[in-house]
Coordinates of C-alpha atoms and ligand atoms in Angstrom, one line a residue:
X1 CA 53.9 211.7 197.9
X2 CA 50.3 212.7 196.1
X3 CA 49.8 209.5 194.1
X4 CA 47.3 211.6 192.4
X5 CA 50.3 213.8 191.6
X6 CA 52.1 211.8 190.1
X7 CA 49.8 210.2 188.1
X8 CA 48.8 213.6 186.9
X9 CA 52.8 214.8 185.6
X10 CA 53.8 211.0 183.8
X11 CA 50.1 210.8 181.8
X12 CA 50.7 214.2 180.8
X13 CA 53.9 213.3 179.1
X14 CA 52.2 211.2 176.7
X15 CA 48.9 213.3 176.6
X16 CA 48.4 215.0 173.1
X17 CA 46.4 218.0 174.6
X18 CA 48.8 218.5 177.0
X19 CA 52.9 219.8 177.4
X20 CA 54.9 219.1 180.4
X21 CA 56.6 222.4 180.3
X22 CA 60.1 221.8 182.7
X23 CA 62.2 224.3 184.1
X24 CA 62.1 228.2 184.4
X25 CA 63.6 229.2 180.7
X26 CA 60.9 226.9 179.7
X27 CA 57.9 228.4 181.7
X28 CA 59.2 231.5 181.3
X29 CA 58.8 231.2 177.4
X30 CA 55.7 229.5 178.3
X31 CA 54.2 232.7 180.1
X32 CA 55.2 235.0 177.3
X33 CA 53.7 233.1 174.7
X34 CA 50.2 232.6 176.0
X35 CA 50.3 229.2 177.2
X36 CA 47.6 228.1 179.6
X37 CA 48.6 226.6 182.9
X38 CA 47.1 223.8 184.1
X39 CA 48.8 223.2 187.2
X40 CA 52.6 224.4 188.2
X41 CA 54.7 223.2 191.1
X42 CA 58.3 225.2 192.6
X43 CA 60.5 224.1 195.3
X44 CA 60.8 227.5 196.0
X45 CA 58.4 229.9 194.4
X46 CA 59.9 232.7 195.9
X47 CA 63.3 231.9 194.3
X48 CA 61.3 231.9 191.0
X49 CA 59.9 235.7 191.5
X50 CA 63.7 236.3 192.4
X51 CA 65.1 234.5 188.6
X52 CA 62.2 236.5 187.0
X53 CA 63.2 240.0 188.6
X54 CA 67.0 239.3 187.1
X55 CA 65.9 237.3 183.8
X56 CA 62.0 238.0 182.8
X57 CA 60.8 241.4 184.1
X58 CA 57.9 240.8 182.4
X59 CA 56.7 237.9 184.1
X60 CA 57.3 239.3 187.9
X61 CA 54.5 238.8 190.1
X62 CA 53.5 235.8 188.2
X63 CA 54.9 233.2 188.6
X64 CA 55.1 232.7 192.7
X65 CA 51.3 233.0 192.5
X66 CA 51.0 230.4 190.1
X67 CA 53.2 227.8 191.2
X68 CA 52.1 225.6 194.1
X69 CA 55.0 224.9 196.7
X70 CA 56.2 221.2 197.2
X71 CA 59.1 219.6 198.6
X72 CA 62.2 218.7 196.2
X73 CA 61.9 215.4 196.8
X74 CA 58.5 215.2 195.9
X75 CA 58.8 217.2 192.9
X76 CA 61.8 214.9 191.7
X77 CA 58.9 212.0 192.1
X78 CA 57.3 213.8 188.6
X79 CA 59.9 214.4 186.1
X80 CA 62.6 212.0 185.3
X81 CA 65.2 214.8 185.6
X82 CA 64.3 217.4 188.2
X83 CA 65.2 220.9 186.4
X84 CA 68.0 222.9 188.2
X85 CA 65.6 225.5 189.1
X86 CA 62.9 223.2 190.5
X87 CA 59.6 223.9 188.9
X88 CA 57.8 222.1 186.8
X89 CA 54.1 223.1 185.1
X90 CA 51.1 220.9 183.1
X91 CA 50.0 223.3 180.0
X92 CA 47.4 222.7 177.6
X93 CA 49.1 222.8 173.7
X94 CA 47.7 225.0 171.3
X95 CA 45.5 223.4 168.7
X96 CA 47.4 224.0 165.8
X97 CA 44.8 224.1 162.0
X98 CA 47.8 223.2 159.7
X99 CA 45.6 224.8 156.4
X100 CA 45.8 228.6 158.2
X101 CA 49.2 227.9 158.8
X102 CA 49.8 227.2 155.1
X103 CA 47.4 230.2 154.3
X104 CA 49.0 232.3 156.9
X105 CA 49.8 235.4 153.9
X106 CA 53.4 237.2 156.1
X107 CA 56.4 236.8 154.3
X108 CA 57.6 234.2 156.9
X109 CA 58.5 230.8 155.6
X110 CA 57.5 227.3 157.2
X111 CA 59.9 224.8 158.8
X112 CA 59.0 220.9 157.6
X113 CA 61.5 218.5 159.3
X114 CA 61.0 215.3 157.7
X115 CA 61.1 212.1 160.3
X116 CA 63.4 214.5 162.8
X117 CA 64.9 211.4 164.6
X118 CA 66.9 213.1 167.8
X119 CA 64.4 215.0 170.3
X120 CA 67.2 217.4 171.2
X121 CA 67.7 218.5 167.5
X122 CA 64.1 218.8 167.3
X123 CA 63.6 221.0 170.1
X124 CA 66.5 223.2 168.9
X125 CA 64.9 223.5 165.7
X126 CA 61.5 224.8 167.2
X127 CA 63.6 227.2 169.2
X128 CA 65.5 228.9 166.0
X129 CA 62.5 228.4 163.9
X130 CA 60.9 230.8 166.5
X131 CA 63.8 232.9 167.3
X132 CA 63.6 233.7 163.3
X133 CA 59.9 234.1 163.2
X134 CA 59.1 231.5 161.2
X135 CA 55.8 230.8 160.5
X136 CA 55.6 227.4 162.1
X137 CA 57.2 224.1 161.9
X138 CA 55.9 220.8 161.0
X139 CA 57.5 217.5 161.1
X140 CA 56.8 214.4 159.8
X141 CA 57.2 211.0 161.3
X142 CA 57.2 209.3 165.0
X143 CA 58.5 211.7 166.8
X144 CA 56.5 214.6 168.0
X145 CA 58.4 218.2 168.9
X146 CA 56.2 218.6 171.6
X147 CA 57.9 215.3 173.8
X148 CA 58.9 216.9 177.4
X149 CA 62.5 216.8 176.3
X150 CA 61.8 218.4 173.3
X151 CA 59.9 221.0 174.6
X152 CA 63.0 221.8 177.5
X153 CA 65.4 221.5 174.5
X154 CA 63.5 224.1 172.6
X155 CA 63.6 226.3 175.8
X156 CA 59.7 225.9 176.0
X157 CA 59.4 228.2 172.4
X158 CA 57.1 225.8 171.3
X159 CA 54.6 228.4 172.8
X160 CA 55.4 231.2 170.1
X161 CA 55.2 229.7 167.0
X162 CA 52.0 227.0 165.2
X163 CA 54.6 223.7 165.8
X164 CA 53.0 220.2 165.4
X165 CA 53.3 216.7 163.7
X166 CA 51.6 216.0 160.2
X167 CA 51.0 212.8 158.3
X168 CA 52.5 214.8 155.2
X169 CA 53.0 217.9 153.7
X170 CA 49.4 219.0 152.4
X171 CA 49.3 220.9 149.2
X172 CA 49.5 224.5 149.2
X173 CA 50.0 227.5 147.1
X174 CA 53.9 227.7 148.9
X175 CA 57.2 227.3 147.1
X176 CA 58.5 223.9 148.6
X177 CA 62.5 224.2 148.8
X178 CA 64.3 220.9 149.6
X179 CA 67.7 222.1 151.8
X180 CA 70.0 218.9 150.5
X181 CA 74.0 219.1 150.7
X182 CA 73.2 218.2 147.0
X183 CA 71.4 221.1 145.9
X184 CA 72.4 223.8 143.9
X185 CA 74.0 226.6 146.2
X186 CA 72.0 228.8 148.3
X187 CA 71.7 232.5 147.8
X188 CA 70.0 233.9 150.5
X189 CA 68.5 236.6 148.8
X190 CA 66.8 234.2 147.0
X191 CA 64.8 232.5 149.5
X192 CA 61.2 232.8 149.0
X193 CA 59.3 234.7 151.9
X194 CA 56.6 232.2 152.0
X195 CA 58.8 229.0 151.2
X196 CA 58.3 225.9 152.9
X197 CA 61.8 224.8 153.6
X198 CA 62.1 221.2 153.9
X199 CA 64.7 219.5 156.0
X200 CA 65.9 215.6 155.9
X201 CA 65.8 213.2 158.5
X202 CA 69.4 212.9 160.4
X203 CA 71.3 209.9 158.5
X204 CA 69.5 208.9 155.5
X205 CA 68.2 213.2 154.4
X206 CA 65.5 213.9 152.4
X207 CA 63.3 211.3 151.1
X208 CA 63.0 210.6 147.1
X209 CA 59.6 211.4 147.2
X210 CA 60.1 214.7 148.9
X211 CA 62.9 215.6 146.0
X212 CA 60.0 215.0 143.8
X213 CA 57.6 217.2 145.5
X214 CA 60.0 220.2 145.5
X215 CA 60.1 223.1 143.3
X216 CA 63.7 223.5 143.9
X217 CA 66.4 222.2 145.9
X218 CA 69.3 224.0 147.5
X219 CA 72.2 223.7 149.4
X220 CA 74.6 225.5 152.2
X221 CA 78.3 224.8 150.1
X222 CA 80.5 223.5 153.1
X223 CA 84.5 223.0 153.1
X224 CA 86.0 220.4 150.9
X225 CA 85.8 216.7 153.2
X226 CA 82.6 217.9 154.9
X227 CA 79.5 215.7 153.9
X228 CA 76.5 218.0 155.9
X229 CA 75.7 219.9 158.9
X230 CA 73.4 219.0 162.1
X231 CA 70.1 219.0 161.3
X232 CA 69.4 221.9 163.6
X233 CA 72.3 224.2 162.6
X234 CA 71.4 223.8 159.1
X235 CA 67.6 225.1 159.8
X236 CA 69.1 227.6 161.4
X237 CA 71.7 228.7 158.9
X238 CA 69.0 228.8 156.2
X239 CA 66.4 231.0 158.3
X240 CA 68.6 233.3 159.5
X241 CA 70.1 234.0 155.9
X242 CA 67.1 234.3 154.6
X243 CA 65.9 237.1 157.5
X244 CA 69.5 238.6 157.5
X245 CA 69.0 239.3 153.6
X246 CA 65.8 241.1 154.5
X247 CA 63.6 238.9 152.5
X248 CA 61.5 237.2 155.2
X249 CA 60.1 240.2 157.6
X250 CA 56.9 238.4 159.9
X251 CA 58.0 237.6 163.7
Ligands
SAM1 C1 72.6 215.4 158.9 S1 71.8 215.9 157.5 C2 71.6 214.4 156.6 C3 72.8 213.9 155.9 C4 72.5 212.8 154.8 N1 73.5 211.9 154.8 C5 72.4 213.5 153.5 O1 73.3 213.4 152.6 O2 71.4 214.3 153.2 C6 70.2 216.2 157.9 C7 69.6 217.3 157.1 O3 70.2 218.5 157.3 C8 70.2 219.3 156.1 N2 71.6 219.6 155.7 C9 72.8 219.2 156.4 N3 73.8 219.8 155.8 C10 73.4 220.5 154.7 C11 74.0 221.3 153.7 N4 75.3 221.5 153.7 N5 73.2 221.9 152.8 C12 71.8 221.7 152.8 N6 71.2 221.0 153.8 C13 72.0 220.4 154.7 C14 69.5 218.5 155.1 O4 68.1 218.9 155.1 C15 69.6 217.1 155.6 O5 68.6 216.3 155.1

């Protein structure tokens, strides 16, 4: 095994200028997006052009030539799980200005997930937050969206939209809607294009001094005996009733 290998896929983990971007739905994403390779490794690269023929015309003839062939046991020496697909890739992460976010003017709103506390929710949130064409997500907190598992969670999306962690929310000229099980019931026609729709950490919801902060705060009415949703399927209810009314076009 390449020590040097090695050493190169665990630091990168923990690097925050780099993504360790793990298994094909996730490179694949990757590609499409933009992302710039640093260094990509297949079991079988040839089986990749194969997956991309049947799943990612788009990408054929790019991904055998990128990805350097190694053996699957050395490949399992680099991840902690080795994807089902064996390939693994280093990319550099976007630099993401949080104020042009903020200022970006298309009617698409913002995700903020306030101290998001599971990685897989997190990663699932990126990917809906995308898959609605949001204009980026922010979360408060420890935990960053762009952790390994995250980013395989969030099928590698984190490529297609402005997604990283903030201190705090920095003031802005956009509505801030707090999504609490307490709020006042949603109507998605409602929703303001450019909200930022704020979502509460997984036990405890949103902070008081978030509340505070927000111009309004709404809720998704559930059946009697139901206290709230997943975190995940709640940012996902929200966007996609919003963009299903019509009143959020960008992505
Ligand atoms: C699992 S919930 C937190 C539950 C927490 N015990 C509470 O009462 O807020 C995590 C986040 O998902 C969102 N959420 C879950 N169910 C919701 C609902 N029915 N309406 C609005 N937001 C909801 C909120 O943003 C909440 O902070």
């Amino acid at each position: 095994v390449d020590d040097d290998l090695v050493r190169r896929f665990r630091t990168a983990r923990r690097d925050p200028e780099l993504a360790v971007v793990e298994g094909f739905h996730a490179l694949k994403h990757a590609l499409r997006f933009g992302a710039e390779i640093v260094e990509a490794v297949a079991v079988d690269p040839a089986e990749l052009e194969r997956l991309a023929a049947d799943l990612a015309p788009d990408l054929v003839g790019d991904l055998a030539t990128r990805t350097v062939p190694l053996p699957q046991e050395t490949l399992a020496e680099l991840v902690p799980l080795m994807p089902r697909t064996g390939v693994v890739a280093i990319a550099r992460r976007p630099q993401v200005d949080v104020h042009a976010v903020l200022a970006d003017p298309r009617p698409a709103p913002l995700v903020l997930l306030e101290d998001p506390r599971n990685i897989g929710n997190l990663g699932a949130c990126v990917r809906v937050a995308a898959a609605a064409g949001a204009a980026g997500l922010l979360a408060t907190g420890r935990n960053d969206p762009w952790y390994p598992d995250a980013l395989r969670a969030g099928a590698g999306l984190h490529f297609a939209l402005p997604v990283t962690v903030v201190e705090e929310l920095p003031v802005s000229d956009r509505p801030l809607i707090a999504i609490d099980p307490e709020g006042e019931a949603l109507r998605p026609g409602e929703l303001p294009p450019r909200g930022v729709f704020a979502f509460g950490t997984e036990r405890d919801g949103i902070s008081a001094a978030l509340l505070e902060r927000a111009d309004r705060r709404l809720g998704i009415p559930m059946a009697p005996g139901v206290s709230s949703l997943n975190l995940a399927t709640t940012v996902s209810a929200v966007l996609f009733a919003q963009r299903l009314a019509g009143n959020a076009e960008a992505g």
